[in-house]
Short mmCIF file of C-alpha atoms in Angstrom, two decimals:
data_model
loop_
_atom_site.label_atom_id
_atom_site.label_comp_id
_atom_site.label_asym_id
_atom_site.label_seq_id
_atom_site.Cartn_x
_atom_site.Cartn_y
_atom_site.Cartn_z
CA UNK A 118 74.57 166.41 53.50
CA UNK A 119 72.30 169.06 52.04
CA UNK A 120 69.21 167.40 53.54
CA UNK A 121 70.76 167.55 57.00
CA UNK A 122 71.61 171.25 56.57
CA UNK A 123 68.01 171.96 55.50
CA UNK A 124 66.11 170.03 58.16
CA UNK A 125 68.63 170.28 61.05
CA UNK A 126 70.23 173.71 60.55
CA UNK A 127 71.25 174.04 64.21
CA UNK A 128 73.38 170.88 64.15
CA UNK A 129 76.66 169.99 62.43
CA UNK A 130 76.84 166.37 61.30
CA UNK A 131 80.16 164.62 60.68
CA UNK A 132 81.08 161.00 60.13
CA UNK A 133 81.19 158.26 57.54
CA UNK A 134 77.58 157.07 57.83
CA UNK A 135 76.40 159.21 54.90
CA UNK A 136 79.04 157.66 52.63
CA UNK A 137 78.24 154.15 53.92
CA UNK A 138 74.55 154.68 53.16
CA UNK A 139 75.62 155.93 49.74
CA UNK A 140 77.27 152.55 49.13
CA UNK A 141 74.11 150.83 50.39
CA UNK A 142 72.07 152.87 47.90
CA UNK A 143 74.46 151.84 45.12
CA UNK A 144 73.99 148.19 46.16
CA UNK A 145 70.22 148.62 45.93
CA UNK A 146 70.52 150.06 42.42
CA UNK A 147 72.78 147.13 41.43
CA UNK A 148 70.18 144.66 42.73
CA UNK A 149 67.40 146.49 40.88
CA UNK A 150 69.25 146.56 37.56
CA UNK A 151 70.34 142.92 37.77
CA UNK A 152 67.21 141.55 39.44
CA UNK A 153 66.42 139.14 36.61
CA UNK A 154 69.94 137.67 36.67
CA UNK A 155 70.23 137.44 40.46
CA UNK A 156 67.05 135.39 40.71
CA UNK A 157 67.52 133.22 37.64
CA UNK A 158 68.39 129.53 37.56
CA UNK A 159 71.52 130.20 35.53
CA UNK A 160 73.10 132.36 38.24
CA UNK A 161 71.69 130.82 41.43
CA UNK A 162 73.90 128.25 43.18
CA UNK A 163 72.79 124.66 42.49
CA UNK A 164 69.79 125.92 40.59
CA UNK A 165 68.32 127.75 43.58
CA UNK A 166 67.04 130.94 42.01
CA UNK A 167 66.21 132.51 45.37
CA UNK A 168 69.67 132.00 46.83
CA UNK A 169 70.45 135.72 46.60
CA UNK A 170 67.34 136.70 48.54
CA UNK A 171 69.40 136.53 51.74
CA UNK A 172 71.59 139.34 50.40
CA UNK A 173 68.50 141.51 50.01
CA UNK A 174 67.17 140.52 53.45
CA UNK A 175 70.43 141.39 55.25
CA UNK A 176 70.70 144.66 53.32
CA UNK A 177 67.17 145.67 54.36
CA UNK A 178 67.89 144.68 57.98
CA UNK A 179 71.06 146.78 57.90
CA UNK A 180 69.06 149.79 56.71
CA UNK A 181 66.37 149.30 59.36
CA UNK A 182 68.85 148.89 62.25
CA UNK A 183 70.89 151.95 61.24
CA UNK A 184 67.75 154.06 60.82
CA UNK A 185 66.61 153.03 64.31
CA UNK A 186 70.01 154.08 65.64
CA UNK A 187 69.46 157.37 63.81
CA UNK A 188 66.44 158.07 66.02
CA UNK A 189 68.78 158.63 68.98
CA UNK A 190 70.60 161.92 69.69
CA UNK A 191 73.93 162.55 67.96
CA UNK A 192 72.96 160.38 64.96
CA UNK A 193 71.53 161.99 61.83
CA UNK A 194 68.96 160.10 59.77
CA UNK A 195 68.81 162.92 57.22
CA UNK A 196 72.45 162.24 56.39
CA UNK A 197 71.59 158.54 56.10
CA UNK A 198 68.61 159.23 53.83
CA UNK A 199 70.46 161.74 51.67
CA UNK A 200 73.45 159.42 51.24
CA UNK A 201 71.28 156.44 50.34
CA UNK A 202 69.14 158.36 47.83
CA UNK A 203 72.12 159.94 46.12
CA UNK A 204 74.02 156.64 46.10
CA UNK A 205 71.01 154.89 44.59
CA UNK A 206 70.59 157.48 41.84
CA UNK A 207 74.32 157.56 41.10
CA UNK A 208 74.31 153.78 40.91
CA UNK A 209 71.44 153.83 38.42
CA UNK A 210 73.20 156.36 36.21
CA UNK A 211 76.81 155.12 36.35
CA UNK A 212 76.92 151.43 37.28
CA UNK A 213 77.46 148.96 34.47
CA UNK A 214 74.80 146.28 34.24
CA UNK A 215 75.91 142.65 33.91
CA UNK A 216 74.98 141.41 30.45
CA UNK A 217 72.87 138.21 30.36
CA UNK A 218 74.99 137.13 27.37
CA UNK A 219 77.80 136.37 29.84
CA UNK A 220 75.67 133.57 31.30
CA UNK A 221 74.41 132.31 27.96
CA UNK A 222 71.06 134.16 28.07
CA UNK A 223 70.13 136.35 25.15
CA UNK A 224 69.51 139.96 26.15
CA UNK A 225 66.18 141.24 24.93
CA UNK A 226 65.61 144.62 23.29
CA UNK A 227 63.22 145.61 26.08
CA UNK A 228 65.92 144.90 28.66
CA UNK A 229 68.39 147.21 26.89
CA UNK A 230 65.76 149.96 26.64
CA UNK A 231 64.91 149.64 30.33
CA UNK A 232 68.60 149.89 31.26
CA UNK A 233 69.00 153.10 29.22
CA UNK A 234 65.89 154.51 30.88
CA UNK A 235 67.38 153.79 34.33
CA UNK A 236 70.57 155.62 33.38
CA UNK A 237 68.84 158.77 32.14
CA UNK A 238 66.37 158.67 35.03
CA UNK A 239 69.22 158.47 37.57
CA UNK A 240 71.20 161.32 35.98
CA UNK A 241 68.23 163.68 35.57
CA UNK A 242 66.76 163.02 39.02
CA UNK A 243 70.19 163.42 40.68
CA UNK A 244 70.76 166.81 39.06
CA UNK A 245 67.21 168.02 39.73
CA UNK A 246 67.33 166.84 43.36
CA UNK A 247 70.68 168.50 44.08
CA UNK A 248 69.58 171.74 42.41
CA UNK A 249 66.24 171.83 44.28
CA UNK A 250 67.85 171.04 47.65
CA UNK A 251 70.53 173.69 47.09
CA UNK A 252 67.90 176.33 46.26
CA UNK A 253 65.91 175.48 49.40
CA UNK A 254 69.10 175.59 51.49
CA UNK A 255 70.23 179.01 50.27
CA UNK A 256 66.72 180.48 50.53
CA UNK A 257 66.56 179.53 54.22
CA UNK A 258 67.75 181.72 57.08
CA UNK A 259 70.22 179.12 58.41
CA UNK A 260 68.42 178.91 61.77
CA UNK A 261 64.92 177.53 61.16
CA UNK A 262 63.76 174.45 59.27
CA UNK A 263 60.98 174.42 56.65
CA UNK A 264 59.52 171.32 58.34
CA UNK A 265 59.75 171.42 62.17
CA UNK A 266 57.81 168.16 62.52
CA UNK A 267 60.37 166.38 60.32
CA UNK A 268 62.79 166.34 63.28
CA UNK A 269 60.94 163.20 64.39
CA UNK A 270 62.59 161.39 61.48
CA UNK A 271 66.02 161.93 63.04
CA UNK A 272 65.36 161.88 66.79
CA UNK A 273 62.54 160.74 69.07
CA UNK A 274 62.56 161.23 72.88
CA UNK A 275 62.59 157.81 74.50
CA UNK A 276 60.79 156.14 76.19
CA UNK A 277 57.88 158.08 74.72
CA UNK A 278 55.43 156.56 77.21
CA UNK A 279 57.29 157.95 80.24
CA UNK A 280 56.71 161.35 81.83
CA UNK A 281 58.54 164.35 80.39
CA UNK A 282 61.06 164.43 83.25
CA UNK A 283 61.75 160.68 83.20
CA UNK A 284 63.00 159.95 79.68
CA UNK A 285 66.33 158.35 78.80
CA UNK A 286 67.16 161.04 76.26
CA UNK A 287 65.69 164.19 74.76
CA UNK A 288 65.92 165.76 71.32
CA UNK A 289 66.25 169.42 72.28
CA UNK A 290 69.00 171.84 73.33
CA UNK A 291 67.72 172.35 76.87
CA UNK A 292 70.71 170.57 78.40
CA UNK A 293 72.96 173.48 77.35
CA UNK A 294 70.77 176.46 78.30
CA UNK A 295 71.88 179.18 80.69
CA UNK A 296 69.89 181.40 83.03
CA UNK A 297 70.06 184.59 85.08
CA UNK A 298 68.57 184.68 88.56
CA UNK A 299 67.19 187.46 90.74
CA UNK A 300 67.70 187.17 94.51
CA UNK A 301 65.22 188.35 97.10
CA UNK A 302 67.12 190.94 99.14
CA UNK A 303 65.13 190.15 102.29
CA UNK A 304 65.28 186.33 102.30
CA UNK A 305 68.42 185.76 100.16
CA UNK A 306 66.50 183.09 98.24
CA UNK A 307 66.05 182.94 94.49
CA UNK A 308 63.07 185.04 93.45
CA UNK A 309 63.01 184.87 89.63
CA UNK A 310 64.79 182.89 86.93
CA UNK A 311 65.28 184.14 83.37
CA UNK A 312 66.18 181.28 81.01
CA UNK A 313 67.97 181.94 77.74
CA UNK A 314 65.85 179.56 75.66
CA UNK A 315 67.31 177.60 72.69
CA UNK A 316 65.16 179.63 70.25
CA UNK A 317 66.82 182.88 71.39
CA UNK A 318 63.94 184.08 73.55
CA UNK A 319 64.14 184.77 77.28
CA UNK A 320 61.54 183.17 79.53
CA UNK A 321 61.12 184.51 83.07
CA UNK A 322 59.24 182.77 85.89
CA UNK A 323 58.97 182.98 89.66
CA UNK A 324 60.59 180.48 92.04
CA UNK A 325 60.09 182.42 95.26
CA UNK A 326 58.07 179.57 96.77
CA UNK A 327 60.95 177.07 96.48
CA UNK A 328 63.18 177.80 99.50
CA UNK A 329 65.35 174.71 98.88
CA UNK A 330 66.56 175.98 95.51
CA UNK A 331 70.27 176.82 95.41
CA UNK A 332 72.80 177.17 92.60
CA UNK A 333 73.60 173.44 92.31
CA UNK A 334 69.95 172.39 92.40
CA UNK A 335 69.06 175.07 89.86
CA UNK A 336 71.64 173.68 87.42
CA UNK A 337 70.04 170.25 87.77
CA UNK A 338 66.50 171.58 87.29
CA UNK A 339 67.34 174.02 84.49
CA UNK A 340 66.75 171.60 81.55
CA UNK A 341 63.34 170.72 83.02
CA UNK A 342 62.47 174.39 83.44
CA UNK A 343 63.52 174.93 79.84
CA UNK A 344 61.14 172.23 78.57
CA UNK A 345 58.39 173.64 80.78
CA UNK A 346 58.67 177.36 80.04
CA UNK A 347 60.46 177.66 76.69
CA UNK A 348 58.82 177.23 73.31
CA UNK A 349 60.85 174.32 71.91
CA UNK A 350 58.08 172.70 69.83
CA UNK A 351 57.51 168.97 70.06
CA UNK A 352 61.11 168.22 71.05
#
């Protein structure tokens, strides 16, 4: 989605989760527009007006679980959020509201006015949101995000209470970095390492004191060196 391209410009997101969250957003708009009917005695099974509350509870739980999954790598919460917001607004502007007359309840003038307001609100806010997001996207450089701290909404290193080198997963690109090494001609050990950092910079540091470092061990330690010597922000 556009939100994903704005806040995570270095990543390409694919999959059906954005469309699924769009359907969830449309369900939320349906519940909002028909709230009075869903929780009325005339619609509730056996007169239980709160029978449909379980639908709302499971829908909220579905949103929470999928957003928690979105905090892991390779899942994009910005796509989830963008799909749900756009689905909600499209639902407000296009979905037909069930008339209370169908159940024998007289529809009030205020109810009709509120429904028309929802429609115009959904259409206007959808168009304004898409236009604003598109402007921000095309004014960016395609490499940096206008809100670096917003990455925490889509990925959080876990467990956050563990040391930096003992986490289950990370939210950076250090696992794919490369490096150039300089050998000491007298000892044949590695003397310096120049890491090609994810932000495009090159960070050079000395490793002449580590005589056990070889090519295989360097490949293992390289992501840790990246997080130690490269400027990768909070992630």
